[in-house]
PDB file of C-alpha atoms in Angstrom:
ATOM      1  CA  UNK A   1     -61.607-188.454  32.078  1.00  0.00           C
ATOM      2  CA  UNK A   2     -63.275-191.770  32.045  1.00  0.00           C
ATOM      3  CA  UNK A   3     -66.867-191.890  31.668  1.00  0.00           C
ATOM      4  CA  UNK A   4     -69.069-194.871  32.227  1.00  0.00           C
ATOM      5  CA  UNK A   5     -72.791-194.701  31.554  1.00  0.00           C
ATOM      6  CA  UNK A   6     -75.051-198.080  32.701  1.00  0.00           C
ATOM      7  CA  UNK A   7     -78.575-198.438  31.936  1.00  0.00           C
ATOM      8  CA  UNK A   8     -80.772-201.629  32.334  1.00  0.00           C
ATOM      9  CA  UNK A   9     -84.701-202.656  32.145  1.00  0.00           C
ATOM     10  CA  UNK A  10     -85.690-205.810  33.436  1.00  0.00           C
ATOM     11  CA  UNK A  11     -89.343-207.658  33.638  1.00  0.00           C
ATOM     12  CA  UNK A  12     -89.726-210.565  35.898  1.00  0.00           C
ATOM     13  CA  UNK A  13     -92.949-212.945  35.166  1.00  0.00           C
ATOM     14  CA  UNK A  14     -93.733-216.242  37.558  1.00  0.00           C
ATOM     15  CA  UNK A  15     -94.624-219.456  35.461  1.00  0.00           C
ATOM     16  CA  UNK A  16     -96.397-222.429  36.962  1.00  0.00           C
ATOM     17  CA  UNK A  17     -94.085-224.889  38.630  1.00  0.00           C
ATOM     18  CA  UNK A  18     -92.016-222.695  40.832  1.00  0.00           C
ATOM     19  CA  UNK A  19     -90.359-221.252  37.630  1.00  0.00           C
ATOM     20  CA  UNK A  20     -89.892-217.265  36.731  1.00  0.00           C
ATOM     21  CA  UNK A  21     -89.221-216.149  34.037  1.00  0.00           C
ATOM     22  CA  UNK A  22     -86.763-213.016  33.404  1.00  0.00           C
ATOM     23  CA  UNK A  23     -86.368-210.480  30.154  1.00  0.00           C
ATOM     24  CA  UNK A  24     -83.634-208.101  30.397  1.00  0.00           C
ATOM     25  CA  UNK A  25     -82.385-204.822  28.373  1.00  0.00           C
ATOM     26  CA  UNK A  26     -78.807-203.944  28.960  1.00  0.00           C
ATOM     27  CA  UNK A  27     -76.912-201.067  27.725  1.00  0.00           C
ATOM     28  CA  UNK A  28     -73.558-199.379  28.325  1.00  0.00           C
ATOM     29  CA  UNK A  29     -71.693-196.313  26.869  1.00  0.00           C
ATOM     30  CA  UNK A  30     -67.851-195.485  27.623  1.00  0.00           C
ATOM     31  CA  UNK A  31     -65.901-192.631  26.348  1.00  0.00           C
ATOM     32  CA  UNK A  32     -62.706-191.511  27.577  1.00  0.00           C
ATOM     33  CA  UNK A  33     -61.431-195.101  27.502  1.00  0.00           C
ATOM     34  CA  UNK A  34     -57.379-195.537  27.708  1.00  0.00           C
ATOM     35  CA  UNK A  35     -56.073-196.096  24.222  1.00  0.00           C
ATOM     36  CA  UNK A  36     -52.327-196.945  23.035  1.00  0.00           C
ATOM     37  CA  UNK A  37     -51.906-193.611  20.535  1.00  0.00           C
ATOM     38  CA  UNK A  38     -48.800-193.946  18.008  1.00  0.00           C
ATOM     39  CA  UNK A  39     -47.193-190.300  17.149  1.00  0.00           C
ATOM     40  CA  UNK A  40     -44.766-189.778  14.653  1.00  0.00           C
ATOM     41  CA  UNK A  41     -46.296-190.791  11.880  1.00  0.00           C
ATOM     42  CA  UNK A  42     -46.626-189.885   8.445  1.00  0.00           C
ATOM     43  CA  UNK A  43     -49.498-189.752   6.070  1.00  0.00           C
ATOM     44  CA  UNK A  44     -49.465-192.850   3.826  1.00  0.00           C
ATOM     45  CA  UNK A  45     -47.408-192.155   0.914  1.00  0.00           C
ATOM     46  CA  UNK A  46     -44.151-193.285  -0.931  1.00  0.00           C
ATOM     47  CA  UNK A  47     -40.645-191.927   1.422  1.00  0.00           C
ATOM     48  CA  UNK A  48     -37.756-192.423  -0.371  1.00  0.00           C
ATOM     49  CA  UNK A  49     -36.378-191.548   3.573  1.00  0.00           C
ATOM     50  CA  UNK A  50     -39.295-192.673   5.735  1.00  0.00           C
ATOM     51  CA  UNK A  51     -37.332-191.885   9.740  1.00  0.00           C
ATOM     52  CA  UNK A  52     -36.179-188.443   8.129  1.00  0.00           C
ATOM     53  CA  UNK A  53     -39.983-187.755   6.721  1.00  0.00           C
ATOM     54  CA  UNK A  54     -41.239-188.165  10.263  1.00  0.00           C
ATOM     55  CA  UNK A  55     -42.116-185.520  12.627  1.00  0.00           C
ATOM     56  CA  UNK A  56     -39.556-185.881  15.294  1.00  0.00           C
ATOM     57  CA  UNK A  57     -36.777-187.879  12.663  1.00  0.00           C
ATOM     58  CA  UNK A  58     -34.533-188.117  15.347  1.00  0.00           C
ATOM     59  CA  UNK A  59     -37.088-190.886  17.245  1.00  0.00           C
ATOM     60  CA  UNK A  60     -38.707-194.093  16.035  1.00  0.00           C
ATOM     61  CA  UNK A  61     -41.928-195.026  17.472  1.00  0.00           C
ATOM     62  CA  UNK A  62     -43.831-192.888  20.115  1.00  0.00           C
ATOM     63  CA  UNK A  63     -46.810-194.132  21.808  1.00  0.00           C
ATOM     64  CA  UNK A  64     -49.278-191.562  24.026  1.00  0.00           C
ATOM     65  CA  UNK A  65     -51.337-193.169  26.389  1.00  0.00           C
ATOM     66  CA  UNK A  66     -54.724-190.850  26.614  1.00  0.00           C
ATOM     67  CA  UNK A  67     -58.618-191.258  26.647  1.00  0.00           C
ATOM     68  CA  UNK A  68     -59.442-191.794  23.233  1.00  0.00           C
ATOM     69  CA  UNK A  69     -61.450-194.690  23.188  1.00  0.00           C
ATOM     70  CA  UNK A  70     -65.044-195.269  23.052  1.00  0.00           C
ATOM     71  CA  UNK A  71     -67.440-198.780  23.782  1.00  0.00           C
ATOM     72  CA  UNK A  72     -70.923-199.612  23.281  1.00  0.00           C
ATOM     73  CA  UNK A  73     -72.829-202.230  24.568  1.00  0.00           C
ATOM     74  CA  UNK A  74     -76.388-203.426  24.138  1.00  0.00           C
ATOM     75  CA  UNK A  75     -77.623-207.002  24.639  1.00  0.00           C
ATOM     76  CA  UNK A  76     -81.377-208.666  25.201  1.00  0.00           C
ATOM     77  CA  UNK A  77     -81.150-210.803  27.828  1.00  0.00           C
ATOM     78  CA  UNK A  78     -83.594-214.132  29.218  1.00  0.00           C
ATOM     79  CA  UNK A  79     -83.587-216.247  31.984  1.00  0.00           C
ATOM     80  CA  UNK A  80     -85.517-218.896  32.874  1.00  0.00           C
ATOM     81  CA  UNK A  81     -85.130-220.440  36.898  1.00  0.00           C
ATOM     82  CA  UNK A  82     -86.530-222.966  39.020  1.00  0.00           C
ATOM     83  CA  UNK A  83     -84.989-222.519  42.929  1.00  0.00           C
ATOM     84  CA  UNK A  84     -84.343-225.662  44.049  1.00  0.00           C
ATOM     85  CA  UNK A  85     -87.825-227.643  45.334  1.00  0.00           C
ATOM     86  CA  UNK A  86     -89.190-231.561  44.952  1.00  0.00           C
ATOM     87  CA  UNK A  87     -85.168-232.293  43.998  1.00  0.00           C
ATOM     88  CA  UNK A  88     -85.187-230.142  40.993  1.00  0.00           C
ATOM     89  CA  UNK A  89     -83.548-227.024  40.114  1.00  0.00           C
ATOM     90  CA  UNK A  90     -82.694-225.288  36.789  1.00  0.00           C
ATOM     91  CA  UNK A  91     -81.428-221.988  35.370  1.00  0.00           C
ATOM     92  CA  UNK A  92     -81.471-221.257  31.945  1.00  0.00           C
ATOM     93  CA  UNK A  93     -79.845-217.898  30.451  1.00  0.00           C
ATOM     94  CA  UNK A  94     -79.268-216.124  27.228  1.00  0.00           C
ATOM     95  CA  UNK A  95     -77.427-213.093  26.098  1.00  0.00           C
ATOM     96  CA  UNK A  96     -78.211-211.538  22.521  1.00  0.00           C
ATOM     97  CA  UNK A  97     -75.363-208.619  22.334  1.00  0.00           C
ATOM     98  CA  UNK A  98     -73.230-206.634  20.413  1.00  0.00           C
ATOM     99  CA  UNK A  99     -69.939-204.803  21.729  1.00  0.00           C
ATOM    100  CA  UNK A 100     -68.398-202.491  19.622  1.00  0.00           C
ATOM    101  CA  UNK A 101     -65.297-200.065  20.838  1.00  0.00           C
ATOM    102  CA  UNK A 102     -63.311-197.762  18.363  1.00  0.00           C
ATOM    103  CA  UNK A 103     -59.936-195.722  18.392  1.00  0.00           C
ATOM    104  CA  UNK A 104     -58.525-199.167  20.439  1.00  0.00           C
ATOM    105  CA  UNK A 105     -60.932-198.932  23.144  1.00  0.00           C
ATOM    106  CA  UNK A 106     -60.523-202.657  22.829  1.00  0.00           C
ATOM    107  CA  UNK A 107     -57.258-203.411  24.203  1.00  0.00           C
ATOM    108  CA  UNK A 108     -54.523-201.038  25.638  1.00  0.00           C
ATOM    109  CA  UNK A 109     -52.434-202.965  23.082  1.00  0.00           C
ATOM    110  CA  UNK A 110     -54.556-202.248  19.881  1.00  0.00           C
ATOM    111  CA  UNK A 111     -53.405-199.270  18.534  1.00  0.00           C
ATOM    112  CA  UNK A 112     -55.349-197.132  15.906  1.00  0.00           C
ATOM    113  CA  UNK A 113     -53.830-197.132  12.808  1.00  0.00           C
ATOM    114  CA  UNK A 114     -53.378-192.951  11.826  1.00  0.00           C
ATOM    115  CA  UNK A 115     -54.279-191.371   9.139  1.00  0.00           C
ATOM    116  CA  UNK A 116     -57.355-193.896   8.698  1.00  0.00           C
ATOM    117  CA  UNK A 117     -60.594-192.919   7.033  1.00  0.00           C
ATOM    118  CA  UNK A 118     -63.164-192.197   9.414  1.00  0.00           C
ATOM    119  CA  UNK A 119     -64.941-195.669  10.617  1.00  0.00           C
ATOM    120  CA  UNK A 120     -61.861-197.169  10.197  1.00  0.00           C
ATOM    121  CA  UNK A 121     -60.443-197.752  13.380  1.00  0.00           C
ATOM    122  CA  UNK A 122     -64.306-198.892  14.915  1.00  0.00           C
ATOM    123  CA  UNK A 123     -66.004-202.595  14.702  1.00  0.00           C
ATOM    124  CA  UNK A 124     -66.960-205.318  16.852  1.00  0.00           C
ATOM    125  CA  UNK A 125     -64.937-205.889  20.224  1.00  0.00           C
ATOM    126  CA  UNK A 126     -62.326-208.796  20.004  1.00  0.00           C
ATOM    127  CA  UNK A 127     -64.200-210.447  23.229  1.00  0.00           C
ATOM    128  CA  UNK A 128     -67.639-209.949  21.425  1.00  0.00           C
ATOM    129  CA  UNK A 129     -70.098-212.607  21.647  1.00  0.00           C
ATOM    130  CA  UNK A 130     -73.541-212.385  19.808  1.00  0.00           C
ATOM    131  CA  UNK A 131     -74.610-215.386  21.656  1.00  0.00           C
ATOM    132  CA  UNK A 132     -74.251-217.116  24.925  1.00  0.00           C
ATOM    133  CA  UNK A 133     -76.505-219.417  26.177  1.00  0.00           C
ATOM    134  CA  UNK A 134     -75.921-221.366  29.646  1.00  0.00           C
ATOM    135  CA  UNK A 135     -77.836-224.170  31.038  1.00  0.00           C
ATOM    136  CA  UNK A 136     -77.586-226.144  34.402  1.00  0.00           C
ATOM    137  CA  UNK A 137     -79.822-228.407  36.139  1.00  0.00           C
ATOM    138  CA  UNK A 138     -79.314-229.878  39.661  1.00  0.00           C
ATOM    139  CA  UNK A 139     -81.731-233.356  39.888  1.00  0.00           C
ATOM    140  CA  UNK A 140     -81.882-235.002  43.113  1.00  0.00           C
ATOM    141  CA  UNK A 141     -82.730-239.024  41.590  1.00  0.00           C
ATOM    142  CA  UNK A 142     -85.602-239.907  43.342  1.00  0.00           C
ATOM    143  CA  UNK A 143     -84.571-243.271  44.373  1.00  0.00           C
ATOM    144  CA  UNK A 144     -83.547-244.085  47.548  1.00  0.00           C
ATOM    145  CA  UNK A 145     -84.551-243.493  51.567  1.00  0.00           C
ATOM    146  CA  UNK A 146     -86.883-240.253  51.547  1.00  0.00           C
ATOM    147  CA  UNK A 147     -87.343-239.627  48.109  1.00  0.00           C
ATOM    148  CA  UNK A 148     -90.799-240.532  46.125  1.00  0.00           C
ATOM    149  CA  UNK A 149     -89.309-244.194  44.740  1.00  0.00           C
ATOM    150  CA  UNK A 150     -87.597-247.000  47.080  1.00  0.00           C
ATOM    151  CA  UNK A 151     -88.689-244.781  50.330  1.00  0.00           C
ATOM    152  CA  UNK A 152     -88.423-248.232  52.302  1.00  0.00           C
ATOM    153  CA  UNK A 153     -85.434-250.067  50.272  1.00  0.00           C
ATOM    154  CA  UNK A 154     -82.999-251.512  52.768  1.00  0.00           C
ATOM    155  CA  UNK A 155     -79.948-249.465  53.633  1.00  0.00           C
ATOM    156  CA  UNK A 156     -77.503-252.320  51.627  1.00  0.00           C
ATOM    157  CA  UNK A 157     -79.507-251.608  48.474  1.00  0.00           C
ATOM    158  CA  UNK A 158     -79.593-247.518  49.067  1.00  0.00           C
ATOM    159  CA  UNK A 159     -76.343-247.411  49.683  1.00  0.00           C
ATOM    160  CA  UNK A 160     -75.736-248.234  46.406  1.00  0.00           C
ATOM    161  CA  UNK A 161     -78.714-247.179  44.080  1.00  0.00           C
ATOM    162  CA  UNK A 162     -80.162-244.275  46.122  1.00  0.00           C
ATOM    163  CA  UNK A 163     -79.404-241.331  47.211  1.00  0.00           C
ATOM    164  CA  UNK A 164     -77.953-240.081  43.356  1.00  0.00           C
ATOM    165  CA  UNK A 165     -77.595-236.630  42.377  1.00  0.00           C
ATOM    166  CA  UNK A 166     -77.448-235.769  38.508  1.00  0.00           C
ATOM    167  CA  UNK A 167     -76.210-232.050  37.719  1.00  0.00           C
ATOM    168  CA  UNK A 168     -75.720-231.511  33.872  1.00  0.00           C
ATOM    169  CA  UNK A 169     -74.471-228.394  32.812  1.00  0.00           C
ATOM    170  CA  UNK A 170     -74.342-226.811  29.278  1.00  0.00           C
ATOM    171  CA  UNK A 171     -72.482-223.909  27.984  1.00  0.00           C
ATOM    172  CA  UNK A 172     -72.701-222.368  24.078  1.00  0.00           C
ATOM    173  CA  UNK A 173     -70.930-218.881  23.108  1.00  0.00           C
ATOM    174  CA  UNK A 174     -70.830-218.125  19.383  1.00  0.00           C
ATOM    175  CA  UNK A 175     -67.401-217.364  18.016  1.00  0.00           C
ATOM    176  CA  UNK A 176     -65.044-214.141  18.530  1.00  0.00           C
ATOM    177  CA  UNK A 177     -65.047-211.902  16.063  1.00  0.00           C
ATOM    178  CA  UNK A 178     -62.227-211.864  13.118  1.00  0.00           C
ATOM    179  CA  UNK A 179     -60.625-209.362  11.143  1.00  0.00           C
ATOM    180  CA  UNK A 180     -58.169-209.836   7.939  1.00  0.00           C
ATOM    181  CA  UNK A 181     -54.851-207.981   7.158  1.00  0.00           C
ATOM    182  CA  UNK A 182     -52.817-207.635   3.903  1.00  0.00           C
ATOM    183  CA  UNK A 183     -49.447-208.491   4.746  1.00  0.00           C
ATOM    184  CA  UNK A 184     -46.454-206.038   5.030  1.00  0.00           C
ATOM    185  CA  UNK A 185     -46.645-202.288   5.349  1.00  0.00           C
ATOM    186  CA  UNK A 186     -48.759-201.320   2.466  1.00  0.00           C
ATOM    187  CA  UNK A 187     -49.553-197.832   3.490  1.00  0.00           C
ATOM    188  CA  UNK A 188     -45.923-197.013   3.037  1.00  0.00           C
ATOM    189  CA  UNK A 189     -45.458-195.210   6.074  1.00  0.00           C
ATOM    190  CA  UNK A 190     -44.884-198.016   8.024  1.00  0.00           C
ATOM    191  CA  UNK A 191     -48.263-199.677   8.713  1.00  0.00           C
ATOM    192  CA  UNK A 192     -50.618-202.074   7.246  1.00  0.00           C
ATOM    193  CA  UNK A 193     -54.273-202.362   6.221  1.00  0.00           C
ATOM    194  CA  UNK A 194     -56.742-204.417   5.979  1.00  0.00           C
ATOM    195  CA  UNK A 195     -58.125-205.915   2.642  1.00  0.00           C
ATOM    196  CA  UNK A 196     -61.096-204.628  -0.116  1.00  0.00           C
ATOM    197  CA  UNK A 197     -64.212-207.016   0.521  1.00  0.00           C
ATOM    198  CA  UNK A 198     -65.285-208.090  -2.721  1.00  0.00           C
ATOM    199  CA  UNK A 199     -67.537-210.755  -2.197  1.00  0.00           C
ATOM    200  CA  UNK A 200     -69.623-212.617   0.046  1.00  0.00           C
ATOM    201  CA  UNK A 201     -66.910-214.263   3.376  1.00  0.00           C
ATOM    202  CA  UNK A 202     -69.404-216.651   4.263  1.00  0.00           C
ATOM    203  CA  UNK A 203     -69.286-219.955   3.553  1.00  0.00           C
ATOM    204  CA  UNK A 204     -72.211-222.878   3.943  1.00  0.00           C
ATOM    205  CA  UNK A 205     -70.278-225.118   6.188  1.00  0.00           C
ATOM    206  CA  UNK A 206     -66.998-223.504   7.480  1.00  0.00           C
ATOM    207  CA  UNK A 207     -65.089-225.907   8.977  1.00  0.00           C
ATOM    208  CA  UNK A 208     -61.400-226.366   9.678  1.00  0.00           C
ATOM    209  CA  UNK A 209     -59.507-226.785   6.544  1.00  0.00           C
ATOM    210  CA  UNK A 210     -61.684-224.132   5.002  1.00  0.00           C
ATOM    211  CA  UNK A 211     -63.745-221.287   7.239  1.00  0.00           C
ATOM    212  CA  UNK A 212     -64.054-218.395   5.082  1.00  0.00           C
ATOM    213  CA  UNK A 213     -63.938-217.753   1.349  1.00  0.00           C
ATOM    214  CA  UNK A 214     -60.529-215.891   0.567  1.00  0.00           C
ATOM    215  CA  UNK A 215     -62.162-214.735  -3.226  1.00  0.00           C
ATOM    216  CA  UNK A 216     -64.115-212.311  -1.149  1.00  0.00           C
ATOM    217  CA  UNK A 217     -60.636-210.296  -0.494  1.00  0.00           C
ATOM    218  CA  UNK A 218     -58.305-208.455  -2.767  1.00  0.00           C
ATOM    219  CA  UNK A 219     -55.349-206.237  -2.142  1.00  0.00           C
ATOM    220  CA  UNK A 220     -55.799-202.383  -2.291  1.00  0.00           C
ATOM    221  CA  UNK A 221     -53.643-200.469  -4.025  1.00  0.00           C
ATOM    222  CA  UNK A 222     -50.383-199.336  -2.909  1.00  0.00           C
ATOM    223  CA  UNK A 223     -50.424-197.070  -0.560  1.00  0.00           C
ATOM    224  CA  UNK A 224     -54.804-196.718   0.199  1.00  0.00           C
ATOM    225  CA  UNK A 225     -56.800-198.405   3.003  1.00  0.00           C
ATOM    226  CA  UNK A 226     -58.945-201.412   2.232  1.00  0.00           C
ATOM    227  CA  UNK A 227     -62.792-201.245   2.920  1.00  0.00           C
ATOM    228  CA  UNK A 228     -63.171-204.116   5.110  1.00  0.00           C
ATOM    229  CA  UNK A 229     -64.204-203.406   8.310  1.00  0.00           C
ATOM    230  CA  UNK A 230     -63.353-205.174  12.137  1.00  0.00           C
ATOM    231  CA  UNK A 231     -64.585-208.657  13.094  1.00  0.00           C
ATOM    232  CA  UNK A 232     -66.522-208.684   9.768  1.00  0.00           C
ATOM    233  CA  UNK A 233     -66.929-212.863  10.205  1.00  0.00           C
ATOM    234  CA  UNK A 234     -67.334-214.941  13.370  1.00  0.00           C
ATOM    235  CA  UNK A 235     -64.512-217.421  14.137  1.00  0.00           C
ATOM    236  CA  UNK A 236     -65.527-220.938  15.589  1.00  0.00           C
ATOM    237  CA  UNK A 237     -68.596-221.168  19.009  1.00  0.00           C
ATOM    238  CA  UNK A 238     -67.756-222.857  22.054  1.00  0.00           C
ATOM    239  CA  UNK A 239     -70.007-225.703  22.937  1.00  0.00           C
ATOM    240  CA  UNK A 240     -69.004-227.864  26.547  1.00  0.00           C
ATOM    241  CA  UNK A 241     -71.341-229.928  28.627  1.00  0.00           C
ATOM    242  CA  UNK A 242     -69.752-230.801  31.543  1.00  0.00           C
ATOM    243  CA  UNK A 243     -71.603-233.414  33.545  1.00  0.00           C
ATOM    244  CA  UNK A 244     -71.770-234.851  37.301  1.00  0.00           C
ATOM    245  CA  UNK A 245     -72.943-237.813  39.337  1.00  0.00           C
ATOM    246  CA  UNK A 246     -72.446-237.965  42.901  1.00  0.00           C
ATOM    247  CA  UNK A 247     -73.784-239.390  46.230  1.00  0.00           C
ATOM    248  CA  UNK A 248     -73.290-238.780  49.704  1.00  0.00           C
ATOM    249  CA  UNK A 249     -72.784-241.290  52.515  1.00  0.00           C
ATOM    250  CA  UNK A 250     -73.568-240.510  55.869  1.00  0.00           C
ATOM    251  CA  UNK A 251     -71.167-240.692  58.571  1.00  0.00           C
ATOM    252  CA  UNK A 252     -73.039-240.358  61.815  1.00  0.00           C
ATOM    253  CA  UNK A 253     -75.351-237.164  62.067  1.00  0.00           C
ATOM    254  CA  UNK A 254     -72.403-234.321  61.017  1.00  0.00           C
ATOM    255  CA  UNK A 255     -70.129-236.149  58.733  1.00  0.00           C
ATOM    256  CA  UNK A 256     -70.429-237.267  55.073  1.00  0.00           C
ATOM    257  CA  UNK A 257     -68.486-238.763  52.272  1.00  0.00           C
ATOM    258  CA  UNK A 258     -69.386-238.144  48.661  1.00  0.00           C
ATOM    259  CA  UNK A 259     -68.670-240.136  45.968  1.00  0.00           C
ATOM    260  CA  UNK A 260     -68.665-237.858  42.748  1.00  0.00           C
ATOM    261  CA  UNK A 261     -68.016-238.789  38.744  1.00  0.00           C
ATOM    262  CA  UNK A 262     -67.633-235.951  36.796  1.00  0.00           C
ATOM    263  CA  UNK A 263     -66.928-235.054  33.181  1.00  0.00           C
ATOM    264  CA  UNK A 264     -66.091-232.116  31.695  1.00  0.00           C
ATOM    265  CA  UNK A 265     -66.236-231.431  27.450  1.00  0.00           C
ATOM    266  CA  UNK A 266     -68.006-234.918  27.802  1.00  0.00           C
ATOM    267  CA  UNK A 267     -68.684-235.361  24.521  1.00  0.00           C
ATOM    268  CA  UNK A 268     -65.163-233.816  23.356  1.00  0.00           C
ATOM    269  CA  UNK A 269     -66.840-231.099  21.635  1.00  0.00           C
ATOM    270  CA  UNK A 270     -63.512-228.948  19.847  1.00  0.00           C
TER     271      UNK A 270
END
């Protein structure tokens, strides 16, 4: 069966200006998660006659749906909020975590690769992110009828400088986690493996004709596993601001029209 354990800690502080502040442990444990099993399989090895060296010969492929997976989950988390007062509001929030699942926990279409070393078929979640940080502010411009500047402009001029609202918004997620394969079916028995680390992935400024360094990675020998592990490097972050202007304009007590700009990836960030 599927078993799901949850466990949190949270401590909530209140700053001057109508701002609290909000740090976070959260944890998670599964075991007994659905993973895609393949059967029939041989040890790695050289088959002069792989289908007839397999258990059932007279079959190719057999997958066996069962609970064999496992996840882990821990992450610090922070916030930072203002609830909306004086025409300001802002949240600010950051995750520090680390997901790891093993024996395909990941996906119902990652399969374990058999016969593996121990370790082997565990790393870091495909949907891991070590960071995420999200930021949004809603500003109420305070120009115009009733706000703190231009309280007594005449309706001609506030219909078209006051009355503005500004709401910025800001999202970062460092990269997924990737993984490297040596092409074909090394093992001999009809799967692959990954490749020997040999050296240092990183790179000082990764960028896109050139994000890791491929010296770091050699072929094993025929027919053995390599010693590189899952999502050993982090593929490209996601950085978007996505930005909006708009103003309302009153159409008796119960109706409005709003104007709105908005822009989102406004600085086409790729």
């Amino acid at each position: 069966p599927v078993k799901d354990h949850e466990w949190n800690i949270s401590i909530q502080k209140r700053l001057p200006f109508g701002t609290a502040v909000t740090a976070s442990y959260v944890g998670s444990y599964g075991d007994g998660l659905i993973a895609d099993n393949s059967l029939n399989n041989v040890a790695p090895g050289l088959y002069t006659n792989l289908q007839a060296a397999k258990p059932y010969s007279a079959f190719g492929s057999i997958d066996l749906y069962e609970n064999s997976g496992k996840n882990w989950y821990n992450s610090g988390q922070l916030k930072l909020e203002r609830r909306f007062a004086k025409g300001v509001s802002y949240t600010l929030s950051y995750a520090f975590s680390k997901n790891i699942d093993q024996n395909g926990a990941d996906s119902i279409y990652t399969t374990p690769t058999p016969f593996a070393p121990v370790g082997y078929n565990r790393g870091l979640a495909s949907y891991n992110h070590t960071s995420i940080l999200s930021a949004n502010v809603i500003w109420e411009i305070p120009v115009g009828r009733g706000r703190a500047y231009g309280g007594s402009m005449n309706r001609l001029a506030d219909g078209i400088v006051g009355g503005w609202e500004f709401v910025p918004i800001y999202l970062y997620s460092s990269g997924a986690p990737l993984s490297f394969s040596v092409p074909g079916a090394t093992l001999g028995n009809g799967w692959g493996t990954r490749p020997n680390l040999v050296g240092n992935p990183s790179i000082s400024n990764p960028g896109p004709g050139l994000w890791f360094n491929p010296a770091a990675f050699a072929a094993p020998g025929a027919y053995l596993f390599g010693n590189s592990g899952i999502g050993i490097l982090a593929g490209p972050s996601s950085q978007v601001a996505n930005l909006s202007l708009d103003k309302k304009f009153a159409l008796g007590e119960k109706r409005y029209l709003q104007f709105r700009w908005e822009a989102f990836n406004a600085f086409n960030h790729a």
